[in-house]
């Protein structure tokens, strides 16, 4: 991409640009042909050698420049610069190319012993080195490496194996499953093999009703097979009658979850939240995990993600990531939230790792707890019953007392606590817990940085309170635009604050979240409130949104000193986009493409 030639004129020995005609390329032509011999004589007379000429800049010494100064640093001191300079894995300088070049030359010459005692007069000064410069195209921009602050890496790869997101009916799901079985001879010939997928959403279907285990038996090729399909939000699963047989006998109730039953009390095959733990699961398999991981990270790098906060990593998954980090197989940065489904303290089951492995790309210093479920599966804990399902007001997955106990135990042990909260009741309970804990002087806010994951629906009073309590609301803008079509049918509009999405629940492209945050529109440009956006007063500015995907995400993972902005001394993680998402019309944001993703100064996707 672009040119690799310097953008500066030759400098004089004093470091100032010269305009002398005697130093013009035409008048220098003889010296350009003869300088090796002349310099050899000069240095020989001084008792020197030519060995210093073999000195070369580090292979990762280069400047990335924008003639239009469209390098967005997310650094309040220098929000836009012409160039950033990369040395090894770090950003070593920022600013105008002329100034960077002069500073680079000073450092370059200082590393050459002979240059400290020999001052080269004209015409030898034109030999002064210049850094390698990469000029991005005029319409392109550079931003810090983008972070997804709440995602599920292995779940993404799992979903892509059998993705049901685009299915518009039960029959559509059955067609997808039939095609999947036919395309996999090992499953076709062995009815004991599990068929697992993800992405169905009954809210997209006519009638918006949950499916039934009997539905699978309508397709002869699926009848009697072991089928388990996770809903799009991963807070409900739909299983076949064969799986129900394997699960029998089922308990009448499950604490923190729901077994959906028909009018006769018979399970329908839908299990919500904690009830999903009853479904038989296959043991963790590293070969399959590697396939899912490779798919997820390849797709992530292609859309400019350089860091991901994985929002529930079981102990076996953490062990898997740890091995990858120690064998240089982590292509991006991972901040893991350890996860174990237990009401008892489990901090001892996971390792504490800070910037571990190759490039310091793996960190484990936080845990994920669940207060409630999701809005789409009627599991979000609300103060009032769902408007379109008055039989429920959602579910608290942990009793408030048990949740408060866990929060205190993990915080005392030095873990950052991240709690999933969707409904207003769940958010209220968690804010009470954090409020009580943070009032205790023995807990350091900066050391703990507690987070609420999603913070989607809050009462007006709790919206005010979350601005006063030093708690980090980790939100995902695409939840607003994905749930807006039914959110007001499920909860009163006076208490809705929908701000979030997490892949694979939503798309992996961070520009989807950027667009949703600044527009409050669907990808087709509409909303329940029209083309002006759904509750447009909730829009973020583009600068706020970029900061939320970079520096704010870094702060939420204790890495603001090394990540999140294009500042001197920080990691050289950055992204080049083919258009300026900070200024183009809103409808053009989603057309932007990543042309290069860079981590630790090295291109991991595309080209510079």
XYZ file of N, CA and C in Angstrom, residues 516-520 531-541 544 586:
54
model
N -24.021 1.146 14.879
C -25.192 1.129 15.757
C -25.100 2.214 16.818
N -23.921 2.434 17.359
C -23.749 3.419 18.426
C -23.983 4.840 17.942
N -23.532 5.147 16.731
C -23.634 6.531 16.248
C -24.921 6.801 15.474
N -25.639 5.732 15.099
C -26.844 5.934 14.285
C -28.125 5.494 14.972
N -28.062 4.465 15.825
C -29.238 3.839 16.430
C -30.192 3.323 15.349
N -36.105 6.689 10.259
C -34.702 6.782 9.819
C -33.833 7.676 10.688
N -34.442 8.388 11.640
C -33.642 9.209 12.547
C -33.006 8.414 13.667
N -33.388 7.131 13.788
C -32.795 6.274 14.809
C -33.723 6.038 15.986
N -33.486 4.927 16.666
C -34.294 4.540 17.825
C -33.751 5.257 19.053
N -34.576 6.120 19.648
C -34.129 6.969 20.755
C -32.800 7.641 20.387
N -32.845 8.533 19.408
C -31.596 9.127 18.899
C -30.811 9.905 19.951
N -31.465 10.302 21.038
C -30.725 11.007 22.085
C -29.692 10.114 22.756
N -29.832 8.797 22.566
C -28.880 7.855 23.157
C -27.660 7.625 22.265
N -27.610 8.300 21.107
C -26.463 8.106 20.212
C -25.173 8.564 20.876
N -24.087 7.887 20.533
C -22.756 8.325 20.923
C -22.127 9.091 19.767
N -21.185 9.965 20.078
C -20.432 10.603 19.008
C -19.443 9.590 18.446
N -16.474 9.322 20.798
C -16.794 8.529 21.986
C -16.813 7.044 21.648
N -23.098 8.591 7.585
C -23.366 7.414 8.418
C -23.651 6.180 7.573
